[in-house]
Amino acid sequence: MPAGPCARIPAGQSGFIREILDRVGDKWTLLVIATLQRGVRRYSDLQNTVPGISQRMLTLTLRQLVQDGLVTRTAYAEVPPRVEYALTPLGISLLDIVGSLIDWASAHHDEIREHRTRFGQATTKPTSATS
C-alpha cells in the first residue's frame, strides 16, 4: 500500500504542520490572501472587499498572517495614519494553492449544498402528528 501524504511529515513536526494548515485553511485567510494577490491594500480596502468579515476577524487574520511571514504590514507616519498590507514572497508562494481551492469550491458549491440538504433530510426524524 503506498504511503499517504502524512507519511512525508517528519517526526515531531506534525503538530506544527497541523497548526499551519488550520490557520491557512480557516474561514477568512484564503479570502484575504486572494484579495491581496491584486496588490497592496489598505485595511479599509480589505474590509470592503472581503464579504462578511468583521473588523475583529480582519484584524486577527491580518495579525496572524503578518506573524507567520505571509503578509507585510507597513505603517506610514502620516495624518491620518495609513497602513498597507501586501503579500510577502512566502505569501505569494501560496497563491496557486489558494486559487485552486477557491476555484474548486466555486465549481462544486451547488453539488455540496445538494448533498448537505439530502443529508439533513435523511437524518431528520419525521415527527408524528397527534390528534
mmCIF file of N, CA and C in Angstrom, residues 2-14:
data_model
loop_
_atom_site.group_PDB
_atom_site.id
_atom_site.type_symbol
_atom_site.label_atom_id
_atom_site.label_comp_id
_atom_site.label_asym_id
_atom_site.label_seq_id
_atom_site.Cartn_x
_atom_site.Cartn_y
_atom_site.Cartn_z
ATOM 1 N N PRO A 2 0.667 2.194 -0.909
ATOM 2 C CA PRO A 2 1.525 3.376 -0.965
ATOM 3 C C PRO A 2 1.329 4.264 0.262
ATOM 4 N N ALA A 3 2.412 4.926 0.634
ATOM 5 C CA ALA A 3 2.353 5.836 1.786
ATOM 6 C C ALA A 3 1.565 7.080 1.403
ATOM 7 N N GLY A 4 0.740 7.557 2.315
ATOM 8 C CA GLY A 4 -0.046 8.759 2.073
ATOM 9 C C GLY A 4 0.753 10.010 2.378
ATOM 10 N N PRO A 5 0.123 11.171 2.231
ATOM 11 C CA PRO A 5 0.832 12.430 2.464
ATOM 12 C C PRO A 5 1.319 12.590 3.898
ATOM 13 N N CYS A 6 0.633 11.981 4.844
ATOM 14 C CA CYS A 6 1.058 12.105 6.247
ATOM 15 C C CYS A 6 2.373 11.380 6.506
ATOM 16 N N ALA A 7 2.685 10.377 5.683
ATOM 17 C CA ALA A 7 3.942 9.645 5.858
ATOM 18 C C ALA A 7 5.144 10.527 5.546
ATOM 19 N N ARG A 8 4.937 11.596 4.781
ATOM 20 C CA ARG A 8 6.037 12.503 4.427
ATOM 21 C C ARG A 8 6.333 13.525 5.511
ATOM 22 N N ILE A 9 5.491 13.612 6.514
ATOM 23 C CA ILE A 9 5.695 14.597 7.582
ATOM 24 C C ILE A 9 6.792 14.093 8.508
ATOM 25 N N PRO A 10 7.869 14.877 8.668
ATOM 26 C CA PRO A 10 8.952 14.452 9.564
ATOM 27 C C PRO A 10 8.446 14.287 11.000
ATOM 28 N N ALA A 11 9.025 13.320 11.682
ATOM 29 C CA ALA A 11 8.650 13.060 13.077
ATOM 30 C C ALA A 11 8.830 14.327 13.900
ATOM 31 N N GLY A 12 7.877 14.602 14.755
ATOM 32 C CA GLY A 12 7.962 15.767 15.627
ATOM 33 C C GLY A 12 7.444 17.054 15.013
ATOM 34 N N GLN A 13 7.072 17.038 13.723
ATOM 35 C CA GLN A 13 6.589 18.260 13.082
ATOM 36 C C GLN A 13 5.093 18.244 12.791
ATOM 37 N N SER A 14 4.427 17.151 13.072
ATOM 38 C CA SER A 14 3.014 17.044 12.697
ATOM 39 C C SER A 14 2.148 18.082 13.405
#
